[in-house]
């Protein structure tokens, strides 16, 4: 059996399914490139038949990313499979991932099909996908709640039809580690042609057990783990990539396995995904949380100073947490800025560097010290605004405890036209949002608004995170500035631009 675990990243597919996590095509490509740099084996780039936007994103990733396998998801339906192939055909290493529910619960209440019908469809659709490419994955959805004997039959049938990877999903996060490991062991013992396929697992985190279940499956012979950066995904999310990878690496003495992940790229990948999706990383999150390597207790600090191994099982540098906390300031030049960016894992084109450097200089004029977090923030904001249809050019408010809050805004529209308007509101942010609405004219509901500071200090960048809803879909927006009204306007423009891009892609 292989002594390497294949890391299948589904941040761009299952991760993006998380409510409010929608990404535009440029953000998807940026993340895909980062995943390539991280060294994942497979990138599941999307579900092409779910929307024209997803189709386009999978095609783009298939064209631009070379080292990993690029995978597209498809229901067990001819049109889905054809569309997955159409999106993938320029990929160096394409994989079609076909899924179909297998549990009696799903068959009875959702598909309204018999076990025989489902078995036949699974076999036929794998055979159809196989006409396009040799690399086929099949997932019997809700496998952890599927009758075992029936599951063995499906697995054997799809391998006969050409599946080279069979993924066992714990779709609803119901499994318990020992039980899930037993399921994997059962598959190895009871499926006669199992040696012709890689067994994969895909665990959801509804009971907080996604990583534990994945690792137990690996212990019992699974050799592909499906996971996402920061564990984002549908509902409570998926198994977290960084936790799975670091558990296998840190406990090599236990697993005797390895992955191809360049762990020093983990921190940067985590930051990028958080910035792009708008999902903050909880401070106590294993491996990438702000407190993951912070020792508060005096006894622990004493131990770590004497010998880190006393209380630290991972050297933070192994996961790419920047060793130096060097700060830049207004006298720092372009060269120092570029060097710091490189240390943080960014390599920008000359044009992008010039623009980012301008933003850095503006910030350095307002803020004494520009930290790594500020720089990460500048770059993420640059990426966010690069593909905007409407760009915020200027915002002015008048407010206070007397008088009516008033805002005037100026936007640059999709064709470069200058648009300006003003509005009154209940408060300054309300007035700004009303003025923007008058210019952009898309109805939506603001469902969440929060402000936090990126770093400490009274001159810190204030970061605004908002969520808006339109036609039942949530769009996240983020914006930052030392002035929180400007930050609020940027966040709103970011969310509105995502909404507009999604509507355009759906046409
Ligand atoms: O959770 C699940 O079952 C899935 C499948 C499509 C693999 O995401
Ligand atoms: Zn899933």
XYZ file of C-alpha atoms and ligand atoms in Angstrom:
516
model
C 0.000 0.000 0.000
C 1.153 3.564 -0.776
C 2.880 5.356 2.037
C 1.738 8.745 0.753
C -1.632 10.367 1.399
C -3.101 12.195 -1.590
C -4.343 15.629 -0.545
C -7.483 16.522 -2.491
C -8.383 20.121 -1.864
C -12.018 21.115 -2.275
C -11.795 24.698 -0.989
C -13.001 25.988 -4.359
C -15.961 23.601 -4.519
C -17.254 22.390 -1.148
C -15.493 25.262 0.647
C -17.144 27.799 -1.582
C -20.519 26.159 -0.872
C -20.341 27.660 2.646
C -23.060 30.278 3.080
C -21.653 33.676 2.124
C -18.356 32.260 0.820
C -18.930 32.917 -2.894
C -15.751 33.819 -4.765
C -15.350 35.496 -8.116
C -13.343 33.928 -10.905
C -10.181 35.977 -10.203
C -10.254 35.058 -6.535
C -10.693 31.397 -7.477
C -7.688 31.510 -9.754
C -5.618 33.251 -7.085
C -6.525 30.543 -4.572
C -5.894 27.767 -7.116
C -2.396 29.137 -7.762
C -1.759 29.276 -4.033
C -2.956 25.658 -3.687
C -0.546 24.659 -6.435
C 2.237 26.384 -4.544
C 1.106 24.642 -1.359
C 1.634 21.332 -3.122
C -1.821 19.746 -2.985
C -2.228 16.773 -5.311
C -5.737 17.493 -6.559
C -7.719 20.744 -6.800
C -11.469 20.339 -7.074
C -12.087 23.566 -8.942
C -15.878 23.577 -9.021
C -19.116 22.076 -10.255
C -19.379 23.247 -13.895
C -23.046 22.450 -14.467
C -24.130 24.335 -11.330
C -23.686 27.773 -12.963
C -21.975 29.440 -15.932
C -19.673 31.155 -13.424
C -18.532 27.812 -12.030
C -18.021 26.479 -15.539
C -15.827 29.436 -16.401
C -13.846 29.136 -13.166
C -13.116 25.430 -13.716
C -12.037 26.141 -17.321
C -9.726 28.912 -16.159
C -8.135 26.834 -13.397
C -7.795 23.903 -15.846
C -5.876 26.157 -18.243
C -3.716 27.969 -15.714
C -2.748 25.387 -13.117
C -0.326 22.638 -14.154
C 1.173 20.649 -11.286
C -1.960 19.301 -9.536
C -4.745 17.222 -11.012
C -7.710 19.528 -11.724
C -11.038 17.961 -10.866
C -14.618 18.935 -11.716
C -17.689 17.684 -9.907
C -20.665 16.223 -11.793
C -23.946 14.657 -10.804
C -24.492 11.184 -12.240
C -26.200 12.729 -15.204
C -25.008 12.770 -18.844
C -25.276 16.576 -19.223
C -23.289 17.179 -16.037
C -20.560 14.805 -17.106
C -20.320 16.314 -20.585
C -20.177 19.799 -19.117
C -17.494 18.760 -16.579
C -15.383 17.482 -19.456
C -15.994 20.571 -21.559
C -14.694 22.702 -18.671
C -11.737 20.413 -17.984
C -10.512 19.569 -21.434
C -7.539 21.971 -21.397
C -6.248 20.598 -18.093
C -2.886 18.832 -18.046
C -4.295 16.214 -15.665
C -8.109 16.258 -15.683
C -10.324 14.290 -13.306
C -14.111 13.957 -13.409
C -15.748 13.397 -10.021
C -19.189 11.796 -10.337
C -21.467 11.605 -7.307
C -24.788 9.946 -6.581
C -26.639 9.363 -3.331
C -26.476 5.838 -1.963
C -28.261 5.780 1.417
C -31.853 4.542 1.679
C -32.720 7.874 3.317
C -31.634 9.769 0.186
C -33.032 7.170 -2.224
C -36.453 7.141 -0.570
C -36.993 10.801 0.218
C -34.908 12.647 -2.333
C -34.176 10.589 -5.445
C -37.250 8.338 -5.225
C -35.270 5.587 -6.950
C -34.599 1.943 -6.135
C -31.177 0.602 -5.161
C -30.997 -1.245 -8.504
C -31.689 1.958 -10.470
C -29.025 3.846 -8.550
C -26.488 1.059 -9.011
C -27.114 1.011 -12.757
C -26.891 4.797 -13.084
C -23.644 4.907 -11.087
C -22.059 2.276 -13.310
C -23.305 3.872 -16.553
C -22.249 7.371 -15.653
C -18.766 6.311 -14.582
C -18.463 4.505 -17.913
C -19.599 7.664 -19.721
C -17.040 9.819 -17.872
C -14.360 7.243 -18.637
C -14.819 7.882 -22.354
C -13.385 11.364 -21.717
C -10.491 10.703 -19.336
C -8.849 7.853 -17.470
C -8.922 9.602 -14.096
C -12.429 9.094 -12.673
C -13.581 9.503 -9.085
C -16.924 8.295 -7.832
C -18.662 9.277 -4.568
C -21.626 7.334 -3.176
C -23.129 10.295 -1.323
C -24.146 9.779 2.329
C -21.968 6.647 2.395
C -21.671 6.646 6.188
C -25.475 6.108 6.447
C -25.627 3.611 3.580
C -26.322 -0.097 4.042
C -22.869 -1.710 4.089
C -23.559 -4.609 1.724
C -25.140 -2.242 -0.798
C -22.185 0.145 -0.481
C -19.741 -2.700 -1.226
C -21.770 -3.517 -4.352
C -21.688 0.076 -5.600
C -17.963 0.424 -4.937
C -17.225 -2.813 -6.818
C -19.498 -1.807 -9.719
C -17.975 1.636 -10.248
C -14.441 0.249 -10.088
C -15.429 -2.265 -12.777
C -16.822 0.605 -14.823
C -13.508 2.483 -14.601
C -13.422 4.542 -11.393
C -9.820 4.950 -10.265
C -10.682 6.677 -6.986
C -13.692 5.838 -4.826
C -14.514 8.485 -2.302
C -16.457 7.610 0.855
C -18.259 10.742 2.037
C -19.584 11.320 5.516
C -21.894 13.836 3.895
C -23.807 14.872 6.996
C -20.944 14.579 9.497
C -22.631 11.728 11.338
C -19.808 9.222 11.711
C -17.727 8.486 14.810
C -14.008 7.732 14.254
C -13.918 4.027 15.240
C -17.079 3.348 13.290
C -15.907 5.253 10.203
C -12.541 3.466 10.303
C -14.482 0.169 10.493
C -16.409 1.168 7.366
C -13.159 1.759 5.471
C -11.716 -1.523 6.707
C -14.960 -3.276 5.666
C -14.580 -1.885 2.137
C -11.031 -3.223 1.891
C -12.146 -6.652 3.125
C -15.374 -7.002 1.123
C -14.820 -5.357 -2.252
C -12.966 -7.875 -4.409
C -11.514 -5.384 -6.959
C -10.556 -2.763 -4.361
C -6.839 -2.947 -5.231
C -7.681 -1.228 -8.556
C -8.784 2.032 -6.918
C -7.612 4.517 -4.329
C -9.994 4.841 -1.396
C -10.663 8.446 -0.464
C -12.623 10.039 2.376
C -14.611 13.260 2.540
C -15.757 14.132 6.044
C -18.011 16.946 7.198
C -17.641 18.533 10.584
C -21.183 18.608 11.987
C -20.034 16.816 15.161
C -16.571 18.382 15.120
C -15.091 15.032 14.041
C -14.149 15.613 10.395
C -10.390 15.542 10.974
C -10.568 12.666 13.469
C -12.685 10.603 11.068
C -10.350 11.348 8.150
C -7.268 10.351 10.146
C -8.872 7.150 11.384
C -9.770 6.302 7.776
C -6.160 6.906 6.761
C -5.012 4.587 9.549
C -7.264 1.892 8.099
C -6.015 2.266 4.521
C -7.636 5.315 2.868
C -4.998 7.095 0.794
C -6.800 10.246 -0.297
C -8.250 12.852 2.057
C -10.629 15.520 0.804
C -10.267 18.701 2.798
C -10.388 22.488 2.665
C -8.129 25.293 3.835
C -9.304 26.502 7.262
C -11.908 23.688 7.196
C -14.461 25.888 5.435
C -17.395 24.254 3.672
C -21.052 23.361 3.671
C -22.664 23.888 7.148
C -19.995 23.198 9.814
C -17.399 22.703 7.089
C -15.042 19.997 5.898
C -11.924 18.400 7.349
C -9.307 21.104 7.662
C -6.373 20.609 5.292
C -3.802 22.084 7.654
C -4.903 19.886 10.556
C -4.859 16.672 8.516
C -1.484 17.467 6.945
C 0.149 18.537 10.206
C -1.222 15.534 12.108
C 0.286 13.174 9.515
C 3.584 15.072 9.583
C 3.868 15.659 13.321
C 2.877 12.073 14.132
C 4.896 10.322 11.456
C 5.941 7.948 14.224
C 2.283 6.877 14.423
C 1.050 7.025 10.820
C 4.306 6.189 8.960
C 2.925 8.251 6.075
C 3.593 11.543 4.332
C 1.902 14.092 2.073
C 3.282 16.222 -0.743
C 2.270 19.448 0.964
C 4.892 22.125 1.428
C 3.843 22.931 4.976
C 5.678 26.265 5.003
C 2.986 27.568 2.661
C 0.152 26.709 5.052
C -0.082 30.008 6.901
C -0.124 32.066 3.724
C -2.783 29.786 2.197
C -4.906 30.137 5.302
C -4.640 33.938 5.256
C -5.466 34.146 1.554
C -8.550 31.936 1.862
C -9.745 33.877 4.888
C -9.253 37.216 3.124
C -10.922 36.064 -0.100
C -13.927 34.317 1.445
C -14.440 36.747 4.318
C -14.451 33.909 6.864
C -12.245 34.881 9.781
C -10.085 32.186 11.379
C -11.046 31.655 15.007
C -8.123 32.588 17.319
C -7.932 29.111 18.886
C -8.035 27.291 15.536
C -5.388 24.551 15.450
C -2.300 25.283 13.312
C -3.373 28.653 11.840
C -5.283 30.461 14.618
C -3.717 33.643 16.025
C -3.250 31.909 19.385
C -2.087 28.532 18.050
C 1.523 29.231 19.017
C 0.977 31.814 21.752
C 1.874 30.771 25.285
C 0.121 32.727 28.036
C 0.816 30.724 31.158
C 4.034 31.682 32.953
C 4.985 28.030 33.421
C 4.551 27.349 29.714
C 6.519 30.484 28.748
C 9.309 29.444 31.058
C 9.378 25.964 29.472
C 9.351 27.264 25.893
C 12.208 29.692 26.612
C 14.258 26.841 28.093
C 13.413 24.363 25.351
C 10.499 24.867 22.874
C 9.702 21.144 22.746
C 8.449 21.339 26.359
C 5.148 22.885 25.263
C 5.401 23.253 21.489
C 4.805 20.198 19.298
C 5.255 22.132 16.052
C 7.829 24.787 15.237
C 5.701 27.698 13.939
C 8.161 28.169 11.076
C 7.180 24.718 9.777
C 3.771 26.106 8.857
C 5.172 29.372 7.542
C 4.314 31.697 10.392
C 6.654 34.612 9.689
C 9.598 34.484 12.072
C 10.358 38.177 12.031
C 7.953 40.806 13.205
C 9.859 43.541 11.407
C 7.696 46.576 10.815
C 7.892 48.991 7.909
C 7.251 52.727 8.107
C 7.013 55.802 5.950
C 10.744 55.864 5.265
C 10.746 52.295 3.967
C 11.419 52.154 0.251
C 10.136 50.031 -2.588
C 12.970 47.537 -2.155
C 12.203 46.914 1.536
C 8.522 46.595 0.676
C 9.230 44.048 -2.073
C 11.542 42.081 0.259
C 8.904 41.952 2.969
C 6.317 40.802 0.448
C 8.626 38.015 -0.696
C 9.164 36.922 2.921
C 5.402 36.774 3.321
C 5.172 34.603 0.192
C 3.864 37.164 -2.329
C 5.380 37.705 -5.747
C 3.686 40.560 -7.580
C 4.097 41.749 -11.147
C 5.860 45.135 -11.515
C 2.541 46.911 -12.139
C 0.828 45.322 -9.153
C 3.849 46.027 -6.996
C 3.830 49.702 -7.970
C 0.169 50.008 -7.122
C 0.485 48.137 -3.824
C 3.515 50.246 -2.935
C 1.442 53.409 -3.488
C -1.218 52.107 -1.117
C 1.475 51.168 1.399
C 2.934 54.686 1.259
C -0.483 56.246 1.816
C -1.008 53.980 4.811
C 2.475 54.648 6.168
C 1.683 58.368 6.105
C -1.310 57.790 8.375
C 0.065 54.992 10.510
C 3.435 54.940 12.283
C 4.179 51.257 11.853
C 3.006 49.043 9.009
C 2.953 45.424 10.187
C 2.788 42.117 8.332
C -0.952 41.964 8.938
C -1.337 45.423 7.392
C 0.646 44.280 4.353
C -1.428 41.106 3.987
C -4.468 43.312 4.214
C -3.239 45.711 1.513
C -2.546 42.839 -0.886
C -5.900 41.166 -0.247
C -7.661 44.478 -0.833
C -5.746 44.969 -4.073
C -6.857 41.521 -5.245
C -10.425 42.210 -4.225
C -10.688 45.486 -6.084
C -8.831 44.357 -9.243
C -11.962 42.867 -10.791
C -14.580 45.381 -9.603
C -17.265 46.621 -12.000
C -17.884 49.712 -9.836
C -14.984 51.293 -8.020
C -15.260 53.661 -5.069
C -13.479 56.863 -5.983
C -14.398 59.120 -3.109
C -16.677 59.275 -0.094
C -17.497 62.229 2.186
C -19.804 62.317 5.178
C -21.096 64.882 7.560
C -22.397 63.552 10.862
C -22.514 64.145 14.604
C -25.093 64.260 17.369
C -26.920 67.240 15.837
C -28.138 67.367 12.255
C -28.906 64.666 9.716
C -26.105 62.355 8.594
C -25.360 63.096 4.950
C -23.068 61.295 2.523
C -21.845 62.020 -0.963
C -20.078 59.367 -3.013
C -18.343 59.215 -6.346
C -17.929 55.917 -8.179
C -16.173 54.919 -11.386
C -18.604 52.771 -13.363
C -17.997 49.725 -15.573
C -17.215 51.846 -18.646
C -15.050 54.311 -16.793
C -17.884 56.817 -16.359
C -17.876 59.034 -13.256
C -21.044 58.689 -11.187
C -21.867 60.855 -8.183
C -24.791 61.184 -5.789
C -25.670 62.035 -2.200
C -28.140 60.772 0.391
C -29.325 61.239 3.960
C -29.385 58.340 6.423
C -30.057 57.247 9.985
C -26.300 57.275 10.547
C -23.185 57.914 8.426
C -22.893 54.332 7.180
C -26.581 54.208 6.299
C -26.211 57.484 4.388
C -23.188 56.142 2.467
C -25.007 52.913 1.584
C -28.080 54.820 0.421
C -25.971 57.068 -1.796
C -24.229 54.029 -3.322
C -27.608 52.316 -3.851
C -28.850 55.320 -5.798
C -25.934 54.881 -8.208
C -25.670 51.099 -8.511
C -29.373 50.325 -8.216
C -29.409 46.676 -7.114
C -31.750 45.806 -4.306
C -30.347 43.803 -1.414
C -30.682 43.360 2.310
C -27.832 44.061 4.715
C -27.735 41.059 7.076
C -24.439 41.501 8.903
C -22.090 44.347 9.669
C -19.040 44.180 11.900
C -15.903 46.225 12.436
C -12.605 45.087 13.889
C -9.096 46.406 13.833
C -6.483 44.577 11.770
C -3.752 45.301 14.326
C -3.573 47.047 17.707
C -3.204 50.793 18.199
C -5.441 53.817 17.753
C -4.141 54.332 14.186
C -4.913 50.735 13.152
C -6.716 49.834 9.941
C -10.383 49.259 10.721
C -11.726 46.279 8.823
C -15.417 46.092 8.009
C -17.065 42.805 7.144
C -20.568 42.848 5.787
C -22.983 40.335 4.341
C -25.820 41.263 2.028
C -28.566 39.047 0.692
C -30.207 39.075 -2.703
C -32.568 36.398 -4.076
C -31.726 34.106 -1.150
C -27.951 34.220 -1.779
C -25.529 35.781 0.681
C -22.584 37.864 -0.539
C -19.701 38.847 1.706
C -17.795 42.102 1.436
C -14.677 43.314 3.197
C -12.987 46.649 3.210
C -10.351 48.343 5.299
C -9.119 51.829 5.969
C -7.887 53.893 8.880
C -11.257 55.681 8.531
C -14.048 53.222 9.312
C -16.649 55.052 7.213
C -14.384 54.653 4.184
C -13.819 51.016 5.207
C -17.607 50.534 5.374
C -18.030 51.995 1.893
C -15.271 49.737 0.505
C -16.839 46.664 2.123
C -20.227 47.516 0.640
C -18.720 48.039 -2.824
C -16.931 44.694 -2.490
C -20.180 42.865 -1.635
C -22.126 44.672 -4.366
C -19.486 43.857 -6.960
C -19.672 40.165 -6.001
C -23.436 40.278 -6.279
C -23.221 41.921 -9.717
C -20.581 39.433 -10.905
C -22.715 36.479 -9.748
C -25.797 37.858 -11.503
C -23.798 38.455 -14.690
C -22.303 34.944 -14.569
C -25.758 33.411 -14.070
C -27.141 35.022 -17.268
O -20.440 15.894 1.161
C -20.543 15.227 0.118
O -21.044 14.111 0.093
C -20.044 15.838 -1.101
C -19.980 14.951 -2.310
C -20.325 15.683 -3.550
C -18.653 14.277 -2.371
O -19.625 16.973 -1.106
Zn -19.158 17.630 0.971
